[in-house]
Each structure stands twice: as C-alpha cells, then as structure tokens.
GROMACS .gro file of C-alpha atoms in nm:
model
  255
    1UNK     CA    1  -1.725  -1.237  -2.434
    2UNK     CA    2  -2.060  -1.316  -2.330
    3UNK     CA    3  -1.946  -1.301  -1.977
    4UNK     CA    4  -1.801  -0.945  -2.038
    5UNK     CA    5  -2.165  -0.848  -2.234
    6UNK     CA    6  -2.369  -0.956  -1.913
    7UNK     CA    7  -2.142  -0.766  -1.640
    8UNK     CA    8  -2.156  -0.433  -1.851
    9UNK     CA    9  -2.556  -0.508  -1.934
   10UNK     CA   10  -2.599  -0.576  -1.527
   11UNK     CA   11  -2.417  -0.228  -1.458
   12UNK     CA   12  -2.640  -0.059  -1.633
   13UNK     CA   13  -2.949  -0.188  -1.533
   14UNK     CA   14  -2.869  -0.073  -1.216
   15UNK     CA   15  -2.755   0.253  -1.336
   16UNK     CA   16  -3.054   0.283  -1.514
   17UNK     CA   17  -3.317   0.456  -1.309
   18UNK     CA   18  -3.005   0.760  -1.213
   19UNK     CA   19  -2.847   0.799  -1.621
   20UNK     CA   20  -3.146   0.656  -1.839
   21UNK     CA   21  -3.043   0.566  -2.175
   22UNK     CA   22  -2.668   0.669  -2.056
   23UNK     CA   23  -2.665   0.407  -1.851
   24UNK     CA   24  -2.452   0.159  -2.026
   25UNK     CA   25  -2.199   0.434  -2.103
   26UNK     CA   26  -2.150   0.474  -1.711
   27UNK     CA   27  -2.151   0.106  -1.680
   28UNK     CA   28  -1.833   0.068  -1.880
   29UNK     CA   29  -1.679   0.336  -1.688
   30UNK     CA   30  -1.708   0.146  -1.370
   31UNK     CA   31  -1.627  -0.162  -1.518
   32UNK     CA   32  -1.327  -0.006  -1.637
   33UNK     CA   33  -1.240   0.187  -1.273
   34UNK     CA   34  -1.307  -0.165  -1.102
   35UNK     CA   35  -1.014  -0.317  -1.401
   36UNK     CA   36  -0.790  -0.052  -1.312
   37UNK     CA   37  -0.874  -0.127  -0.914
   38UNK     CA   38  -0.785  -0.464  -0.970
   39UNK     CA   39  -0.413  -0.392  -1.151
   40UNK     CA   40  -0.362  -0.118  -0.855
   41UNK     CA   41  -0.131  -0.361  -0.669
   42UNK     CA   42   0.041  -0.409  -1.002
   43UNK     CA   43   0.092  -0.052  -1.034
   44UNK     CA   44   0.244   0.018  -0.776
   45UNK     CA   45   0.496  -0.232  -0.708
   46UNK     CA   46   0.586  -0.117  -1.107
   47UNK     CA   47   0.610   0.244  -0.956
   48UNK     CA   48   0.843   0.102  -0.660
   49UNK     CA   49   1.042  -0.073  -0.936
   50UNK     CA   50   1.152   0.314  -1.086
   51UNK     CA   51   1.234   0.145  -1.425
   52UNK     CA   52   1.206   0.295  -1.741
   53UNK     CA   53   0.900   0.089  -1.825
   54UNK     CA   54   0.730   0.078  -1.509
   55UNK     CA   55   0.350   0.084  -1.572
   56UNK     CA   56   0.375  -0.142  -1.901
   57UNK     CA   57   0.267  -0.488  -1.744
   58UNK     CA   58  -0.050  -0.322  -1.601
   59UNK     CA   59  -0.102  -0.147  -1.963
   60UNK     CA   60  -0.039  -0.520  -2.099
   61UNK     CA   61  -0.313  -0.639  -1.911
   62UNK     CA   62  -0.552  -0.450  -2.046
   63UNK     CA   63  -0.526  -0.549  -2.409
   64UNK     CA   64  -0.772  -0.795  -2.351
   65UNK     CA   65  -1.016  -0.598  -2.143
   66UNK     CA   66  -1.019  -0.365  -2.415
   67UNK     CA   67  -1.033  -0.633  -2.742
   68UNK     CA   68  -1.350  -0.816  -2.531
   69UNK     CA   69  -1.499  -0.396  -2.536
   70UNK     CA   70  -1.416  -0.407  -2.876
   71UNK     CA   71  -1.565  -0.665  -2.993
   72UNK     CA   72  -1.904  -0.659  -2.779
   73UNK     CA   73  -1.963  -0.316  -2.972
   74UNK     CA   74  -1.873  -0.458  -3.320
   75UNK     CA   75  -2.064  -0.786  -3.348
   76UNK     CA   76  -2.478  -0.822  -3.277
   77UNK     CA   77  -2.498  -0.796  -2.920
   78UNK     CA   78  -2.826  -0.611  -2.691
   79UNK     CA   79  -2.573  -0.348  -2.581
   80UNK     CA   80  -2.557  -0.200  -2.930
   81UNK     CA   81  -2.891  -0.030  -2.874
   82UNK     CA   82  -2.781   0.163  -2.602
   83UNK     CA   83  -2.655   0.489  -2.653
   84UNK     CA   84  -2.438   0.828  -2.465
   85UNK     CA   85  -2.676   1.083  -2.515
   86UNK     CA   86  -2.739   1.123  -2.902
   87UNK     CA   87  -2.485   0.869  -3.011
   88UNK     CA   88  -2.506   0.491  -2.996
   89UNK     CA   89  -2.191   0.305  -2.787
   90UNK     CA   90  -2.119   0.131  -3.117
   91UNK     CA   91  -2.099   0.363  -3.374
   92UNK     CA   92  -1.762   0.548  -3.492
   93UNK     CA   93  -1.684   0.939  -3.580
   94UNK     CA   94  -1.722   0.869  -3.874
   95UNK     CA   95  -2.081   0.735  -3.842
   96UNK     CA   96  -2.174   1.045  -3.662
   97UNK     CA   97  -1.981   1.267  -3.907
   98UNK     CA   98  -2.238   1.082  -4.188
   99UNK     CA   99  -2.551   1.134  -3.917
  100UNK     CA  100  -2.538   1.507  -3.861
  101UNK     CA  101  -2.180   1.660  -3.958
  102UNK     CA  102  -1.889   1.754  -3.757
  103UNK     CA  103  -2.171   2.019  -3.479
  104UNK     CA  104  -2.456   1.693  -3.489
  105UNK     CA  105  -2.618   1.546  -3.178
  106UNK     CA  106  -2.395   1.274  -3.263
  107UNK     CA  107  -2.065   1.469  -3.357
  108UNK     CA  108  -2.051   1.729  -3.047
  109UNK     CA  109  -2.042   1.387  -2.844
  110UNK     CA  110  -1.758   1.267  -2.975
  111UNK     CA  111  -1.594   1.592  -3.018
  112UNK     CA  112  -1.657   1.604  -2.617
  113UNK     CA  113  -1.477   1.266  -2.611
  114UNK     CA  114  -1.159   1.354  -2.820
  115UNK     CA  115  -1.152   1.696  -2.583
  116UNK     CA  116  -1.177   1.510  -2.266
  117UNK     CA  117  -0.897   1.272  -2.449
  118UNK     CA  118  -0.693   1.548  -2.554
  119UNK     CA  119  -0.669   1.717  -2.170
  120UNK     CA  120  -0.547   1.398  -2.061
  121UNK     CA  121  -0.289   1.331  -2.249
  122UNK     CA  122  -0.176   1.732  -2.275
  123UNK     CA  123  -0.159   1.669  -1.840
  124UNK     CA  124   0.056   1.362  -1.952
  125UNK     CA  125   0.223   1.534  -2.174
  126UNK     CA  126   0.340   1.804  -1.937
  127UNK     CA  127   0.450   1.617  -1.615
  128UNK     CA  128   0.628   1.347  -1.822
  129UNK     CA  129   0.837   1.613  -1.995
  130UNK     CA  130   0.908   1.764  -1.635
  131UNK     CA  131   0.987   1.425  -1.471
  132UNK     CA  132   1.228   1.363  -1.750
  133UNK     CA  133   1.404   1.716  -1.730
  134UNK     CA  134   1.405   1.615  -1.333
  135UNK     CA  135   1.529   1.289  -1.392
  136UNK     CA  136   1.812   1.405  -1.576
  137UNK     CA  137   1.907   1.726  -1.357
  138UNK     CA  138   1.924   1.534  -1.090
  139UNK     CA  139   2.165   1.286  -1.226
  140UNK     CA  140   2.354   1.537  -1.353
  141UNK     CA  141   2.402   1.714  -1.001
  142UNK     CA  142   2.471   1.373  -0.796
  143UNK     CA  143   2.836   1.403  -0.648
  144UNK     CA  144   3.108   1.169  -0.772
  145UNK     CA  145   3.233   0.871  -0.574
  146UNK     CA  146   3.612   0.878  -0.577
  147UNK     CA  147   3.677   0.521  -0.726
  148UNK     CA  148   3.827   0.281  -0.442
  149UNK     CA  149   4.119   0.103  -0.457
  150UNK     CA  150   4.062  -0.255  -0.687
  151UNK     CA  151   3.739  -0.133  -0.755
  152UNK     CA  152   3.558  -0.060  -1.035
  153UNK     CA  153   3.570   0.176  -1.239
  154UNK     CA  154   3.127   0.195  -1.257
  155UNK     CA  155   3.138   0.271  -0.949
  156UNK     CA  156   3.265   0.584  -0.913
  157UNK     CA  157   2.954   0.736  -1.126
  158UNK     CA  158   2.720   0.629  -0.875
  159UNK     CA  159   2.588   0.968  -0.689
  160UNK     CA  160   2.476   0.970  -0.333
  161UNK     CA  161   2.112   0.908  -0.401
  162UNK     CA  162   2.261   0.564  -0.540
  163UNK     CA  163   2.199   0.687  -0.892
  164UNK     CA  164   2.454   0.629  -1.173
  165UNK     CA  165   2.624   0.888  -1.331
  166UNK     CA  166   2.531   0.979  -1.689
  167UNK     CA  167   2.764   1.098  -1.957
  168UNK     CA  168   2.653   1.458  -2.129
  169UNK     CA  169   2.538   1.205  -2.476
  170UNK     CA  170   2.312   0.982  -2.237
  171UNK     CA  171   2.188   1.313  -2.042
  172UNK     CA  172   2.111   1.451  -2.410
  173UNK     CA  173   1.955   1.132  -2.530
  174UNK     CA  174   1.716   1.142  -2.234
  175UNK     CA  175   1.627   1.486  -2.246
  176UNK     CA  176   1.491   1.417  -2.612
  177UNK     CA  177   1.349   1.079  -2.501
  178UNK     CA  178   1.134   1.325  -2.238
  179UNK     CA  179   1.006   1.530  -2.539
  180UNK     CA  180   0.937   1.274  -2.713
  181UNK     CA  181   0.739   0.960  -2.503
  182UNK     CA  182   0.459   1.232  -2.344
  183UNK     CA  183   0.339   1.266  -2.715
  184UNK     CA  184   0.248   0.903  -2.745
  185UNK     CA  185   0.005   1.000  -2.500
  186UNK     CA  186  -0.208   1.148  -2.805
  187UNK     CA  187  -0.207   0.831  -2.987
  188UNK     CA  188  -0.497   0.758  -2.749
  189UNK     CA  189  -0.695   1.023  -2.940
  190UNK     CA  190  -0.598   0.906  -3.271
  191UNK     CA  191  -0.715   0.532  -3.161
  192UNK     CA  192  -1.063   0.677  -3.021
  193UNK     CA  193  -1.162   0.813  -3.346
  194UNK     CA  194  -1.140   0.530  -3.510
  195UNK     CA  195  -1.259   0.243  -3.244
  196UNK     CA  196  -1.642   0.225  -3.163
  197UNK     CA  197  -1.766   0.541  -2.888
  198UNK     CA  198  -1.778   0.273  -2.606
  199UNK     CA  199  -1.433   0.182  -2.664
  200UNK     CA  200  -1.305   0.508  -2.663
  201UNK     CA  201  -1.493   0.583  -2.358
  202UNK     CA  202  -1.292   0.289  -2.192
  203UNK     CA  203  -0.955   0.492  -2.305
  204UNK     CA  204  -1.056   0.766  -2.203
  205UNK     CA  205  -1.134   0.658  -1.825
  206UNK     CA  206  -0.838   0.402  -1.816
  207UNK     CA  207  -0.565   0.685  -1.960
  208UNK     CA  208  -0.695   0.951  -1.667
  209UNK     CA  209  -0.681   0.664  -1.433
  210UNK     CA  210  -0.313   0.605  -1.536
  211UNK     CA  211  -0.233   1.003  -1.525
  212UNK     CA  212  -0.432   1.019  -1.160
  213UNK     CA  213  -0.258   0.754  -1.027
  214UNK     CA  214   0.111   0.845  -1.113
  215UNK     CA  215   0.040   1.166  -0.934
  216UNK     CA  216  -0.094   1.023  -0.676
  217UNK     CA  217   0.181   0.773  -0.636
  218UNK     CA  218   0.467   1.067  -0.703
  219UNK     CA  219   0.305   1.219  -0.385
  220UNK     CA  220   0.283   0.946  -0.132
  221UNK     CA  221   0.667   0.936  -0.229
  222UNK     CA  222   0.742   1.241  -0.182
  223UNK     CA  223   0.557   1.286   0.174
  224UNK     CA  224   0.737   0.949   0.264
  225UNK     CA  225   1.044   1.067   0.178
  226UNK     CA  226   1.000   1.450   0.340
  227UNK     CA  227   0.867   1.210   0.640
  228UNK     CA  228   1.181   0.973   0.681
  229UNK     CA  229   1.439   1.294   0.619
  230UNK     CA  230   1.247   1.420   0.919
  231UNK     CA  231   1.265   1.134   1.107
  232UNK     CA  232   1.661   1.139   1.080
  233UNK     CA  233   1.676   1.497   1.130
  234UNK     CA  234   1.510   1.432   1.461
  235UNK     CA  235   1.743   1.133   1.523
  236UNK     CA  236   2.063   1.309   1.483
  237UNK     CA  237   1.933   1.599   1.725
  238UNK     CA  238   1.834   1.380   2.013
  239UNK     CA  239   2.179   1.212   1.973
  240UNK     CA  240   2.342   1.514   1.969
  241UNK     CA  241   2.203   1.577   2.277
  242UNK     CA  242   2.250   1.260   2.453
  243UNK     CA  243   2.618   1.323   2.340
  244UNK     CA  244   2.638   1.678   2.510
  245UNK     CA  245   2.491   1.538   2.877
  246UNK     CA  246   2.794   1.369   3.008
  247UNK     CA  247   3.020   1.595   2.931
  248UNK     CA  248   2.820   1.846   3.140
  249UNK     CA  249   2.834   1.656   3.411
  250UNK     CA  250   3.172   1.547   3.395
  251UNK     CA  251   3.233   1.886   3.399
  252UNK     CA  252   2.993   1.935   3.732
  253UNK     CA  253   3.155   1.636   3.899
  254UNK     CA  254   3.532   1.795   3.905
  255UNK     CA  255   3.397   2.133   4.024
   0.00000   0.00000   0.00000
C-alpha cells in the first residue's frame, strides 16, 4: 500500500501548481485512467468474446486497485490532509452531512459526486436496456436453417448471422434480464456514499471509463462491419462484371 500512497502523493505534486489543494483528487483520477489504460487490451478482447459477461475479468481486476484506495484513505496516511475543494479525500457523506448539512461546503461536493455518479449509470442504464431489446430482436428475426439430413436438431435454430435461435420463454427471460442488469449500474452510487470521497471519486472515473469505452468499442464494430459489407458489395460488382466481358465478346467474335 505504501507503493500505491507514493504514486498518488507523486501525481499530485505535480498537479499541484495547476489544481492546488485539488491536486490529489486529480491525481487519483489519472491513476485510475492509467488502471483502466492498462486493462484496455483486456477489454477488448472481452468485447470480441460477445459473451454475456464480457467486461467482468477487467472489473475483477480492479478489486484490488480499489481495496489499496480504500484503505490509503481509511488508515493514517499524508494523503488524508488533502482535500476536493471543501471536503477532505477521506471523509464520508456522512461526515460532511455532520460538517455543514445536506447544502455545506462539504455536502454540495458530494452531492456533485453522487450527480456525476447518477448520469453515468442513467447513460448505462439506457444503452444496456437498448442493446438487450436489440439483442433479442435480432435473434428473434434470424431466418431458420432447414435441419439437414443426420444432423442435429440445434442446428436448425442457428440464423444466418450464426446466432442461435431463441424460444419466445428465453426471448422473454432476456428482455427482463435487459431491464433489470442496467440498474445495477446505480449500486455504484449507493457504494460511493458510503466509501471515503477519494474512493468514490475512483468509481466514478472507472464506471464512465467502462460506459465510454463500450461505446466506443460498439462503434469501431459497427464501422468495421458497414466497412467489410462494403467491401463485398464491391466484390460481387467487379465480378459481375468480369462475368459479363466474355460473353460480349463472344458475341463480337461470331458477328
């Protein structure tokens, strides 16, 4: 831990003489944007996987990133002095609450946390839902594989896109399972009001750096998919073409 107390005390110095006294607080920011840097790779090979739980081995990762933050704002270290704005990185709502009320110095920063918390996980919120309801239109509107001869019978409820076929009880259960996992994304809010400010401020950046990159993700797949249907659309037309030529000229060869 003392490791983890010098790199986030280094940060800051050298944030210092930009953010002041909020120095720190940007330090563990960018410590947390170089963590998430460093489990890119992870993520996206997760993303490539398309499984239910891609994105969990990255979020597994971070457990101890975010125990060592934990703890360095809990026990008697020199980053306990530092402070965002008003509020010191290791005191709780409920310290700030007993400091000034709900509208203090130190309550309107943490009520600026939990809203900056909140937005994330509504943006969450809304795309998983829609990814779901995607998910499970999609699979509903792949075309049926007639069932060859001596095979079997799984896979004739594979659609084109290579998807399987899903029965109207597994199409139900995940349209509920879409409603359902985006709200989880608020139990991010319930865990920062309770954790010291500089742990929530870790959350905070490492759930909008989860949200930020499935989007961006989402889109690189999408243009590379757009790009290769393109590509074959291109393909097929210039063999088309080359099909059409000799026939021409057969045709100019018996006049």
């Amino acid at each position: 831990m003392s490791v983890f107390t010098h790199l986030v005390a280094e940060l800051g110095r050298l944030l210092e003489p930009v953010l002041a006294e909020s120095a720190t607080a940007a330090a563990i920011v960018l410590f947390t944007v170089l963590v998430r840097l460093a489990l890119h790779p992870l993520s996206r090979a997760a993303f490539r996987g398309a499984t239910p739980v891609a994105g969990c081995l990255p979020l597994l990762l971070q457990l101890p990133v975010f125990f060592l933050m934990y703890q360095a704002f809990t026990s008697g270290n020199e980053l306990l002095s530092h402070r965002l704005f008003a509020a010191p990185l290791g005191s709780r709502w409920t310290d700030a609450l007993g400091e000034g009320g709900l509208f203090g110095a130190q309550g309107l920063v943490f009520l600026a946390l939990f809203g900056a918390i909140a937005a994330v996980a509504a943006w969450s919120a809304v795309r998983g839902r829609r990814a779901a309801a995607a998910a499970a239109a999609a699979s509903a509107a792949a075309p049926k594989k007639p069932a060859k001869k001596g095979g079997s019978a799984a896979g004739a409820g594979a659609g084109a896109a290579g998807l399987p076929e899903l029965s109207a009880e597994q199409q139900e259960a995940m349209r509920k399972l879409g409603g359902v996992l985006p709200l989880l994304s608020f139990g991010t809010l319930v865990t920062a009001a309770v954790v010291p400010l500089a742990a929530g401020l870790y959350l905070l950046t490492t759930t909008a750096w989860t949200v930020a990159e499935r989007v961006w993700l989402e889109h690189r797949k999408a243009r590379a998919a757009a790009r290769a249907a393109n590509e074959a659309g291109t393909a097929a037309a210039a063999g088309a073409t080359t099909t059409d030529r000799p026939a021409g000229g057969a045709v100019r060869s018996s006049l």
